[in-house]
Every structure is written in C-alpha cells, then in structure tokens.
C-alpha cells in the first residue's frame, strides 16, 4: 500500500463511518429501549428491555402479569416468532422485523461511503447522515404511534377495565393506575445515537483530510480548531489533498514583503 493510500485510509472522515458501522451492528445485540416500572406490590423496580429485533428481555414475565390487569399486551411482530407468547388481542407491529434490516443496511452503507473516491466522499457522507437521521426519526414516530395505539386499545375484559386510555412516551415517564414507568434508551439505543453522532462529525470533516493522528490536536483545540479545519476544505484552489496539520495555525505576525517585489530604493530618505 502506498503512503498516500495509507494516509487516505486513516482520514477521520473515512474512519468515523467505519466505527459507526461497527456500532450499528453491535446495537442489534443490545437492548435498544428500556422501561423501568414501579408498583406497590413489588419492592424492587421491574425492567423491560426491547431489542431492534422481535425480542424482549429483563423482567418481562412479571411485567406481563401486571399489564394484564389493565389489558395492555406486548405487541405482535406478525412475521416473526418473538421470545414471548403473543396475546390474541395484542396490537400488530409487522414493521418490527425490519429493525435488523435498518441497522445492517446503515452499517453496510457506512462502509461503502467510507471507501468512496475523494471527489464523491463529501456528497456520500452528507447523504448518509441525512438518511440515518430521517430513518431514526421515522422509526421513533412509528414506535410512538404504536404506543399510542396500544395504550388506547386496552382489553375491555381486563380486571381493571375502568382505566382510561393512555400513551406511554418513547422517552419519559408515565403512570397507569398504580404503576409508574420511565422509558429511556438501552445500551443499543446509546450505540445508535453515538453512531449517528459520528456520522455527523464525519460530515463536518468531509472536506478535511485530517487523519487519526490529528485527533488529539482537534480535541485540544475544540470546536474552534475544528471550524478552522472545515474552512480549509476545497475553496478557491480546490485542493482537497493538501495535508492540514494541527500546528498550521496561521504562522506568525511578522510582515513580509510580497513575493516577487524587490525592495524600493528611496534614495536614502525615509518616506
């Protein structure tokens, strides 16, 4: 491998999407979403963890026993067999099976974009980041709709059939009868957020060939130095391959005569 190709492979704008791809894949094996529940009949809090594929972890059996009193059931993935028995009155969520497709698709796209030629890399990173944000925003909206649907489709034959319909938040707290709940990211959710954030940083550096060796200086200099680097992208001269080193901070304050202009002879007199 030539030195130029090696340096190109170490560019942050190429490495960050690859790290994001790894996080997208790892997120599939971790709970994406975690709900913590408190009820008077339980001394300790109960935790339910949901994955990007049709599966539930944590204290889901105990929580299912609580949910049945108000007629709230775990969703039905329709096209996949989850690790729990699906109630016949559960809300259908067939899109749940697309979770792995989304995460693996974003991981593959991240790797492909990282390998793009320099002249196409900027557009590729921008499109990838925009797509990731749009996809996760759409997923969040769909999940929130399903939560609203489930909370307003309570089983009328449930023991506590006087409970009003409710909408559990995707992120936040809520109360149903004597049960208090808090929904927040699980480890996989944090990984997904971190992956999208890395793609955003890659977009910010899309015009800079700063490499991983420049990362400490970027961190020390903060966003100010990062802004300088972004400004050193393809400008008037269109040179995207000129190395940008952290120490190239503008040089010195010493004034120099313009190149190619000889000193002016004033005849020994000061102007």
PDB file of C-alpha atoms in Angstrom:
ATOM      1  CA  UNK A   1       0.000   0.000   0.000  1.00  0.00           C
ATOM      2  CA  UNK A   2       1.383   3.392  -0.986  1.00  0.00           C
ATOM      3  CA  UNK A   3       1.914   6.085   1.629  1.00  0.00           C
ATOM      4  CA  UNK A   4      -0.748   8.294   0.048  1.00  0.00           C
ATOM      5  CA  UNK A   5      -3.301   5.487   0.120  1.00  0.00           C
ATOM      6  CA  UNK A   6      -2.431   4.666   3.726  1.00  0.00           C
ATOM      7  CA  UNK A   7      -2.884   8.287   4.778  1.00  0.00           C
ATOM      8  CA  UNK A   8      -6.209   8.407   2.955  1.00  0.00           C
ATOM      9  CA  UNK A   9      -7.436   5.301   4.790  1.00  0.00           C
ATOM     10  CA  UNK A  10      -6.573   6.971   8.115  1.00  0.00           C
ATOM     11  CA  UNK A  11      -8.622  10.092   7.419  1.00  0.00           C
ATOM     12  CA  UNK A  12     -11.186  10.776  10.106  1.00  0.00           C
ATOM     13  CA  UNK A  13     -13.903  11.336   7.521  1.00  0.00           C
ATOM     14  CA  UNK A  14     -13.367   7.702   6.443  1.00  0.00           C
ATOM     15  CA  UNK A  15     -12.639   6.106   9.811  1.00  0.00           C
ATOM     16  CA  UNK A  16     -15.650   7.573  11.623  1.00  0.00           C
ATOM     17  CA  UNK A  17     -18.238   5.955   9.303  1.00  0.00           C
ATOM     18  CA  UNK A  18     -16.491   2.596   9.777  1.00  0.00           C
ATOM     19  CA  UNK A  19     -16.682   2.970  13.565  1.00  0.00           C
ATOM     20  CA  UNK A  20     -20.340   3.942  13.163  1.00  0.00           C
ATOM     21  CA  UNK A  21     -20.910   0.759  11.128  1.00  0.00           C
ATOM     22  CA  UNK A  22     -19.481  -1.346  13.957  1.00  0.00           C
ATOM     23  CA  UNK A  23     -21.771   0.394  16.461  1.00  0.00           C
ATOM     24  CA  UNK A  24     -24.822  -0.209  14.274  1.00  0.00           C
ATOM     25  CA  UNK A  25     -24.051  -3.935  14.171  1.00  0.00           C
ATOM     26  CA  UNK A  26     -23.314  -4.193  17.902  1.00  0.00           C
ATOM     27  CA  UNK A  27     -26.524  -2.317  18.722  1.00  0.00           C
ATOM     28  CA  UNK A  28     -28.531  -5.243  17.351  1.00  0.00           C
ATOM     29  CA  UNK A  29     -27.254  -7.444  20.177  1.00  0.00           C
ATOM     30  CA  UNK A  30     -28.102  -4.921  22.903  1.00  0.00           C
ATOM     31  CA  UNK A  31     -31.444  -3.678  24.262  1.00  0.00           C
ATOM     32  CA  UNK A  32     -32.477  -0.611  22.291  1.00  0.00           C
ATOM     33  CA  UNK A  33     -35.089   0.602  24.724  1.00  0.00           C
ATOM     34  CA  UNK A  34     -35.555   0.143  28.449  1.00  0.00           C
ATOM     35  CA  UNK A  35     -38.682   0.658  30.546  1.00  0.00           C
ATOM     36  CA  UNK A  36     -38.425   0.811  34.347  1.00  0.00           C
ATOM     37  CA  UNK A  37     -41.642   0.178  36.275  1.00  0.00           C
ATOM     38  CA  UNK A  38     -42.568   0.669  39.922  1.00  0.00           C
ATOM     39  CA  UNK A  39     -45.629  -0.826  41.615  1.00  0.00           C
ATOM     40  CA  UNK A  40     -46.674  -1.102  45.282  1.00  0.00           C
ATOM     41  CA  UNK A  41     -46.743  -4.896  45.150  1.00  0.00           C
ATOM     42  CA  UNK A  42     -43.077  -5.046  44.114  1.00  0.00           C
ATOM     43  CA  UNK A  43     -40.256  -3.972  46.414  1.00  0.00           C
ATOM     44  CA  UNK A  44     -37.745  -3.597  43.602  1.00  0.00           C
ATOM     45  CA  UNK A  45     -38.276  -1.876  40.283  1.00  0.00           C
ATOM     46  CA  UNK A  46     -39.057  -4.003  37.254  1.00  0.00           C
ATOM     47  CA  UNK A  47     -37.220  -3.540  33.962  1.00  0.00           C
ATOM     48  CA  UNK A  48     -38.362  -4.449  30.461  1.00  0.00           C
ATOM     49  CA  UNK A  49     -35.830  -4.288  27.631  1.00  0.00           C
ATOM     50  CA  UNK A  50     -36.779  -4.246  23.957  1.00  0.00           C
ATOM     51  CA  UNK A  51     -34.426  -5.127  21.102  1.00  0.00           C
ATOM     52  CA  UNK A  52     -34.287  -3.950  17.490  1.00  0.00           C
ATOM     53  CA  UNK A  53     -35.446  -7.440  16.524  1.00  0.00           C
ATOM     54  CA  UNK A  54     -38.620  -9.068  17.930  1.00  0.00           C
ATOM     55  CA  UNK A  55     -37.431  -9.950  21.436  1.00  0.00           C
ATOM     56  CA  UNK A  56     -37.964  -8.673  24.978  1.00  0.00           C
ATOM     57  CA  UNK A  57     -35.625  -9.050  27.941  1.00  0.00           C
ATOM     58  CA  UNK A  58     -35.485  -8.230  31.624  1.00  0.00           C
ATOM     59  CA  UNK A  59     -38.426  -8.783  33.959  1.00  0.00           C
ATOM     60  CA  UNK A  60     -40.880  -9.110  31.087  1.00  0.00           C
ATOM     61  CA  UNK A  61     -42.818 -12.011  32.643  1.00  0.00           C
ATOM     62  CA  UNK A  62     -43.556 -10.105  35.847  1.00  0.00           C
ATOM     63  CA  UNK A  63     -44.487  -7.002  33.864  1.00  0.00           C
ATOM     64  CA  UNK A  64     -46.787  -9.031  31.631  1.00  0.00           C
ATOM     65  CA  UNK A  65     -48.595 -10.167  34.775  1.00  0.00           C
ATOM     66  CA  UNK A  66     -49.093  -6.509  35.726  1.00  0.00           C
ATOM     67  CA  UNK A  67     -50.128  -5.442  32.232  1.00  0.00           C
ATOM     68  CA  UNK A  68     -52.926  -7.998  32.021  1.00  0.00           C
ATOM     69  CA  UNK A  69     -54.818  -6.229  34.816  1.00  0.00           C
ATOM     70  CA  UNK A  70     -55.313  -3.178  32.591  1.00  0.00           C
ATOM     71  CA  UNK A  71     -55.455  -5.101  29.307  1.00  0.00           C
ATOM     72  CA  UNK A  72     -52.145  -3.879  27.900  1.00  0.00           C
ATOM     73  CA  UNK A  73     -50.275  -6.566  25.948  1.00  0.00           C
ATOM     74  CA  UNK A  74     -46.870  -6.923  24.345  1.00  0.00           C
ATOM     75  CA  UNK A  75     -47.035  -6.220  20.579  1.00  0.00           C
ATOM     76  CA  UNK A  76     -47.364  -8.877  17.910  1.00  0.00           C
ATOM     77  CA  UNK A  77     -44.478  -8.824  15.360  1.00  0.00           C
ATOM     78  CA  UNK A  78     -46.755 -10.775  12.968  1.00  0.00           C
ATOM     79  CA  UNK A  79     -43.981 -12.024  10.651  1.00  0.00           C
ATOM     80  CA  UNK A  80     -41.654 -13.401  13.353  1.00  0.00           C
ATOM     81  CA  UNK A  81     -41.948 -15.525  16.472  1.00  0.00           C
ATOM     82  CA  UNK A  82     -40.774 -13.479  19.487  1.00  0.00           C
ATOM     83  CA  UNK A  83     -39.486 -14.951  22.736  1.00  0.00           C
ATOM     84  CA  UNK A  84     -42.878 -14.494  24.435  1.00  0.00           C
ATOM     85  CA  UNK A  85     -46.394 -15.734  23.854  1.00  0.00           C
ATOM     86  CA  UNK A  86     -48.392 -13.230  21.809  1.00  0.00           C
ATOM     87  CA  UNK A  87     -51.851 -12.389  23.127  1.00  0.00           C
ATOM     88  CA  UNK A  88     -54.648 -12.629  20.601  1.00  0.00           C
ATOM     89  CA  UNK A  89     -55.671  -9.020  21.293  1.00  0.00           C
ATOM     90  CA  UNK A  90     -52.161  -7.583  21.020  1.00  0.00           C
ATOM     91  CA  UNK A  91     -51.529  -4.718  18.602  1.00  0.00           C
ATOM     92  CA  UNK A  92     -49.849  -5.872  15.378  1.00  0.00           C
ATOM     93  CA  UNK A  93     -46.460  -4.311  14.635  1.00  0.00           C
ATOM     94  CA  UNK A  94     -45.202  -6.090  11.483  1.00  0.00           C
ATOM     95  CA  UNK A  95     -42.543  -3.415  10.914  1.00  0.00           C
ATOM     96  CA  UNK A  96     -40.622  -4.689  13.955  1.00  0.00           C
ATOM     97  CA  UNK A  97     -38.989  -7.354  11.771  1.00  0.00           C
ATOM     98  CA  UNK A  98     -37.359  -4.581   9.702  1.00  0.00           C
ATOM     99  CA  UNK A  99     -35.155  -3.474  12.606  1.00  0.00           C
ATOM    100  CA  UNK A 100     -32.184  -5.685  11.646  1.00  0.00           C
ATOM    101  CA  UNK A 101     -32.569  -4.624   8.012  1.00  0.00           C
ATOM    102  CA  UNK A 102     -32.285  -0.960   9.002  1.00  0.00           C
ATOM    103  CA  UNK A 103     -29.236  -1.393  11.226  1.00  0.00           C
ATOM    104  CA  UNK A 104     -27.360  -3.738   8.901  1.00  0.00           C
ATOM    105  CA  UNK A 105     -28.263  -1.548   5.932  1.00  0.00           C
ATOM    106  CA  UNK A 106     -26.878   1.569   7.625  1.00  0.00           C
ATOM    107  CA  UNK A 107     -23.744  -0.348   8.619  1.00  0.00           C
ATOM    108  CA  UNK A 108     -23.173  -1.515   5.050  1.00  0.00           C
ATOM    109  CA  UNK A 109     -23.851   1.949   3.628  1.00  0.00           C
ATOM    110  CA  UNK A 110     -21.381   3.482   6.094  1.00  0.00           C
ATOM    111  CA  UNK A 111     -18.613   1.146   4.959  1.00  0.00           C
ATOM    112  CA  UNK A 112     -19.368   1.800   1.293  1.00  0.00           C
ATOM    113  CA  UNK A 113     -19.345   5.575   1.760  1.00  0.00           C
ATOM    114  CA  UNK A 114     -16.026   5.392   3.616  1.00  0.00           C
ATOM    115  CA  UNK A 115     -14.498   3.746   0.537  1.00  0.00           C
ATOM    116  CA  UNK A 116     -15.748   6.362  -1.947  1.00  0.00           C
ATOM    117  CA  UNK A 117     -13.262   8.381  -4.041  1.00  0.00           C
ATOM    118  CA  UNK A 118     -12.374  11.746  -2.566  1.00  0.00           C
ATOM    119  CA  UNK A 119     -14.415  13.725  -5.086  1.00  0.00           C
ATOM    120  CA  UNK A 120     -17.582  11.791  -4.144  1.00  0.00           C
ATOM    121  CA  UNK A 121     -16.933  11.387  -0.419  1.00  0.00           C
ATOM    122  CA  UNK A 122     -18.450  14.705   0.677  1.00  0.00           C
ATOM    123  CA  UNK A 123     -21.755  14.055  -1.075  1.00  0.00           C
ATOM    124  CA  UNK A 124     -21.810  10.470   0.159  1.00  0.00           C
ATOM    125  CA  UNK A 125     -21.283  11.446   3.800  1.00  0.00           C
ATOM    126  CA  UNK A 126     -23.942  14.138   3.637  1.00  0.00           C
ATOM    127  CA  UNK A 127     -26.484  11.768   2.086  1.00  0.00           C
ATOM    128  CA  UNK A 128     -25.660   9.005   4.582  1.00  0.00           C
ATOM    129  CA  UNK A 129     -26.044  11.275   7.608  1.00  0.00           C
ATOM    130  CA  UNK A 130     -29.310  12.737   6.304  1.00  0.00           C
ATOM    131  CA  UNK A 131     -30.655   9.250   5.616  1.00  0.00           C
ATOM    132  CA  UNK A 132     -29.697   7.993   9.091  1.00  0.00           C
ATOM    133  CA  UNK A 133     -31.389  10.942  10.802  1.00  0.00           C
ATOM    134  CA  UNK A 134     -34.515  10.563   8.648  1.00  0.00           C
ATOM    135  CA  UNK A 135     -34.709   6.803   9.230  1.00  0.00           C
ATOM    136  CA  UNK A 136     -34.386   7.019  13.003  1.00  0.00           C
ATOM    137  CA  UNK A 137     -36.824   9.930  13.153  1.00  0.00           C
ATOM    138  CA  UNK A 138     -39.331   7.847  11.187  1.00  0.00           C
ATOM    139  CA  UNK A 139     -38.724   4.835  13.441  1.00  0.00           C
ATOM    140  CA  UNK A 140     -39.300   6.979  16.523  1.00  0.00           C
ATOM    141  CA  UNK A 141     -42.542   8.343  15.078  1.00  0.00           C
ATOM    142  CA  UNK A 142     -43.793   4.844  14.211  1.00  0.00           C
ATOM    143  CA  UNK A 143     -42.935   3.475  17.647  1.00  0.00           C
ATOM    144  CA  UNK A 144     -44.687   6.400  19.343  1.00  0.00           C
ATOM    145  CA  UNK A 145     -47.765   5.792  17.209  1.00  0.00           C
ATOM    146  CA  UNK A 146     -47.782   2.099  18.156  1.00  0.00           C
ATOM    147  CA  UNK A 147     -47.503   3.026  21.831  1.00  0.00           C
ATOM    148  CA  UNK A 148     -50.475   5.344  21.462  1.00  0.00           C
ATOM    149  CA  UNK A 149     -52.367   2.614  19.625  1.00  0.00           C
ATOM    150  CA  UNK A 150     -51.637   0.005  22.306  1.00  0.00           C
ATOM    151  CA  UNK A 151     -52.472   2.378  25.158  1.00  0.00           C
ATOM    152  CA  UNK A 152     -55.821   3.209  23.593  1.00  0.00           C
ATOM    153  CA  UNK A 153     -56.721  -0.384  22.702  1.00  0.00           C
ATOM    154  CA  UNK A 154     -56.984  -1.758  26.226  1.00  0.00           C
ATOM    155  CA  UNK A 155     -58.798  -5.035  26.653  1.00  0.00           C
ATOM    156  CA  UNK A 156     -62.308  -4.311  27.905  1.00  0.00           C
ATOM    157  CA  UNK A 157     -62.387  -7.728  29.551  1.00  0.00           C
ATOM    158  CA  UNK A 158     -59.376  -6.934  31.750  1.00  0.00           C
ATOM    159  CA  UNK A 159     -59.874  -6.986  35.554  1.00  0.00           C
ATOM    160  CA  UNK A 160     -59.317  -3.204  35.809  1.00  0.00           C
ATOM    161  CA  UNK A 161     -61.475  -2.211  32.870  1.00  0.00           C
ATOM    162  CA  UNK A 162     -62.043   1.298  34.190  1.00  0.00           C
ATOM    163  CA  UNK A 163     -58.553   2.508  33.276  1.00  0.00           C
ATOM    164  CA  UNK A 164     -58.592   5.337  30.749  1.00  0.00           C
ATOM    165  CA  UNK A 165     -56.558   5.089  27.570  1.00  0.00           C
ATOM    166  CA  UNK A 166     -53.011   6.410  27.830  1.00  0.00           C
ATOM    167  CA  UNK A 167     -49.946   6.962  25.661  1.00  0.00           C
ATOM    168  CA  UNK A 168     -46.615   5.699  27.027  1.00  0.00           C
ATOM    169  CA  UNK A 169     -43.859   8.048  25.855  1.00  0.00           C
ATOM    170  CA  UNK A 170     -40.965   6.830  23.787  1.00  0.00           C
ATOM    171  CA  UNK A 171     -38.697   8.677  26.219  1.00  0.00           C
ATOM    172  CA  UNK A 172     -40.070   9.910  29.510  1.00  0.00           C
ATOM    173  CA  UNK A 173     -42.260   8.991  32.465  1.00  0.00           C
ATOM    174  CA  UNK A 174     -45.900   7.974  32.755  1.00  0.00           C
ATOM    175  CA  UNK A 175     -48.401   6.482  35.206  1.00  0.00           C
ATOM    176  CA  UNK A 176     -51.138   3.892  34.713  1.00  0.00           C
ATOM    177  CA  UNK A 177     -53.349   3.011  37.672  1.00  0.00           C
ATOM    178  CA  UNK A 178     -50.853   2.326  40.478  1.00  0.00           C
ATOM    179  CA  UNK A 179     -47.923   1.671  38.131  1.00  0.00           C
ATOM    180  CA  UNK A 180     -45.255   4.301  37.384  1.00  0.00           C
ATOM    181  CA  UNK A 181     -42.986   3.868  34.392  1.00  0.00           C
ATOM    182  CA  UNK A 182     -39.936   5.509  32.862  1.00  0.00           C
ATOM    183  CA  UNK A 183     -38.852   4.810  29.282  1.00  0.00           C
ATOM    184  CA  UNK A 184     -35.344   5.586  28.083  1.00  0.00           C
ATOM    185  CA  UNK A 185     -32.543   4.352  25.827  1.00  0.00           C
ATOM    186  CA  UNK A 186     -30.962   0.982  26.460  1.00  0.00           C
ATOM    187  CA  UNK A 187     -27.297   0.252  25.632  1.00  0.00           C
ATOM    188  CA  UNK A 188     -28.175  -0.398  21.990  1.00  0.00           C
ATOM    189  CA  UNK A 189     -30.025   2.913  21.797  1.00  0.00           C
ATOM    190  CA  UNK A 190     -26.988   4.784  23.057  1.00  0.00           C
ATOM    191  CA  UNK A 191     -24.857   2.956  20.471  1.00  0.00           C
ATOM    192  CA  UNK A 192     -27.222   4.015  17.698  1.00  0.00           C
ATOM    193  CA  UNK A 193     -27.148   7.640  18.882  1.00  0.00           C
ATOM    194  CA  UNK A 194     -23.338   7.535  19.058  1.00  0.00           C
ATOM    195  CA  UNK A 195     -23.152   6.065  15.541  1.00  0.00           C
ATOM    196  CA  UNK A 196     -25.309   8.852  14.098  1.00  0.00           C
ATOM    197  CA  UNK A 197     -23.247  11.436  16.004  1.00  0.00           C
ATOM    198  CA  UNK A 198     -20.040  10.021  14.476  1.00  0.00           C
ATOM    199  CA  UNK A 199     -21.595  10.318  11.030  1.00  0.00           C
ATOM    200  CA  UNK A 200     -22.400  13.940  11.829  1.00  0.00           C
ATOM    201  CA  UNK A 201     -18.781  14.618  12.810  1.00  0.00           C
ATOM    202  CA  UNK A 202     -17.639  12.936   9.601  1.00  0.00           C
ATOM    203  CA  UNK A 203     -19.895  15.315   7.669  1.00  0.00           C
ATOM    204  CA  UNK A 204     -18.342  18.261   9.494  1.00  0.00           C
ATOM    205  CA  UNK A 205     -14.904  16.960   8.445  1.00  0.00           C
ATOM    206  CA  UNK A 206     -15.994  15.950   4.941  1.00  0.00           C
ATOM    207  CA  UNK A 207     -13.704  18.495   3.262  1.00  0.00           C
ATOM    208  CA  UNK A 208     -10.730  17.953   5.553  1.00  0.00           C
ATOM    209  CA  UNK A 209      -8.107  15.217   5.100  1.00  0.00           C
ATOM    210  CA  UNK A 210      -7.284  15.327   8.842  1.00  0.00           C
ATOM    211  CA  UNK A 211      -6.157  11.875   9.929  1.00  0.00           C
ATOM    212  CA  UNK A 212      -6.438   9.960  13.166  1.00  0.00           C
ATOM    213  CA  UNK A 213      -3.049  11.330  14.223  1.00  0.00           C
ATOM    214  CA  UNK A 214      -4.580  14.816  14.182  1.00  0.00           C
ATOM    215  CA  UNK A 215      -7.412  13.793  16.538  1.00  0.00           C
ATOM    216  CA  UNK A 216      -5.615  14.785  19.785  1.00  0.00           C
ATOM    217  CA  UNK A 217      -4.966  18.272  18.433  1.00  0.00           C
ATOM    218  CA  UNK A 218      -8.562  18.555  17.294  1.00  0.00           C
ATOM    219  CA  UNK A 219      -9.747  17.591  20.771  1.00  0.00           C
ATOM    220  CA  UNK A 220      -7.363  20.023  22.439  1.00  0.00           C
ATOM    221  CA  UNK A 221      -8.335  22.831  20.128  1.00  0.00           C
ATOM    222  CA  UNK A 222     -12.030  22.099  20.471  1.00  0.00           C
ATOM    223  CA  UNK A 223     -14.631  23.254  18.008  1.00  0.00           C
ATOM    224  CA  UNK A 224     -12.644  26.387  17.188  1.00  0.00           C
ATOM    225  CA  UNK A 225      -9.867  24.390  15.577  1.00  0.00           C
ATOM    226  CA  UNK A 226     -12.422  22.089  14.003  1.00  0.00           C
ATOM    227  CA  UNK A 227     -14.024  25.150  12.411  1.00  0.00           C
ATOM    228  CA  UNK A 228     -10.637  26.213  11.034  1.00  0.00           C
ATOM    229  CA  UNK A 229     -10.151  22.789   9.519  1.00  0.00           C
ATOM    230  CA  UNK A 230     -13.566  22.825   7.924  1.00  0.00           C
ATOM    231  CA  UNK A 231     -12.726  26.212   6.469  1.00  0.00           C
ATOM    232  CA  UNK A 232      -9.582  24.742   4.945  1.00  0.00           C
ATOM    233  CA  UNK A 233     -11.607  22.429   2.740  1.00  0.00           C
ATOM    234  CA  UNK A 234     -11.905  22.818  -1.006  1.00  0.00           C
ATOM    235  CA  UNK A 235     -12.031  26.533  -1.568  1.00  0.00           C
ATOM    236  CA  UNK A 236     -10.604  28.775  -4.244  1.00  0.00           C
ATOM    237  CA  UNK A 237      -7.852  26.381  -5.236  1.00  0.00           C
ATOM    238  CA  UNK A 238      -9.986  23.217  -4.876  1.00  0.00           C
ATOM    239  CA  UNK A 239      -7.061  21.320  -3.317  1.00  0.00           C
ATOM    240  CA  UNK A 240      -8.560  18.655  -1.057  1.00  0.00           C
ATOM    241  CA  UNK A 241      -5.393  16.620  -0.689  1.00  0.00           C
ATOM    242  CA  UNK A 242      -3.108  19.214   0.913  1.00  0.00           C
ATOM    243  CA  UNK A 243      -2.213  17.992   4.406  1.00  0.00           C
ATOM    244  CA  UNK A 244      -3.718  20.004   7.210  1.00  0.00           C
ATOM    245  CA  UNK A 245      -1.603  19.683  10.321  1.00  0.00           C
ATOM    246  CA  UNK A 246      -2.731  20.937  13.722  1.00  0.00           C
ATOM    247  CA  UNK A 247       0.295  23.206  14.024  1.00  0.00           C
ATOM    248  CA  UNK A 248      -0.591  25.094  10.830  1.00  0.00           C
ATOM    249  CA  UNK A 249      -2.448  27.788  12.774  1.00  0.00           C
ATOM    250  CA  UNK A 250      -1.712  30.770  10.636  1.00  0.00           C
ATOM    251  CA  UNK A 251       2.001  31.195  11.187  1.00  0.00           C
ATOM    252  CA  UNK A 252       3.474  34.362  12.726  1.00  0.00           C
ATOM    253  CA  UNK A 253       2.615  38.024  12.937  1.00  0.00           C
ATOM    254  CA  UNK A 254       5.817  39.103  11.117  1.00  0.00           C
ATOM    255  CA  UNK A 255       5.039  41.135   7.997  1.00  0.00           C
ATOM    256  CA  UNK A 256       6.791  40.120   4.830  1.00  0.00           C
ATOM    257  CA  UNK A 257       7.261  41.874   1.522  1.00  0.00           C
ATOM    258  CA  UNK A 258       5.057  40.396  -1.180  1.00  0.00           C
ATOM    259  CA  UNK A 259       6.893  37.703  -3.097  1.00  0.00           C
ATOM    260  CA  UNK A 260       8.483  38.910  -6.342  1.00  0.00           C
ATOM    261  CA  UNK A 261       8.614  42.633  -5.393  1.00  0.00           C
ATOM    262  CA  UNK A 262      12.171  43.949  -4.865  1.00  0.00           C
ATOM    263  CA  UNK A 263      12.845  46.449  -2.059  1.00  0.00           C
ATOM    264  CA  UNK A 264      12.072  50.033  -3.067  1.00  0.00           C
ATOM    265  CA  UNK A 265      15.090  52.380  -3.105  1.00  0.00           C
ATOM    266  CA  UNK A 266      14.062  55.686  -1.553  1.00  0.00           C
ATOM    267  CA  UNK A 267      17.439  57.294  -2.112  1.00  0.00           C
ATOM    268  CA  UNK A 268      18.477  57.025   1.496  1.00  0.00           C
ATOM    269  CA  UNK A 269      15.489  59.050   2.662  1.00  0.00           C
ATOM    270  CA  UNK A 270      12.716  57.767   4.777  1.00  0.00           C
ATOM    271  CA  UNK A 271       9.320  58.199   3.202  1.00  0.00           C
TER     272      UNK A 271
END
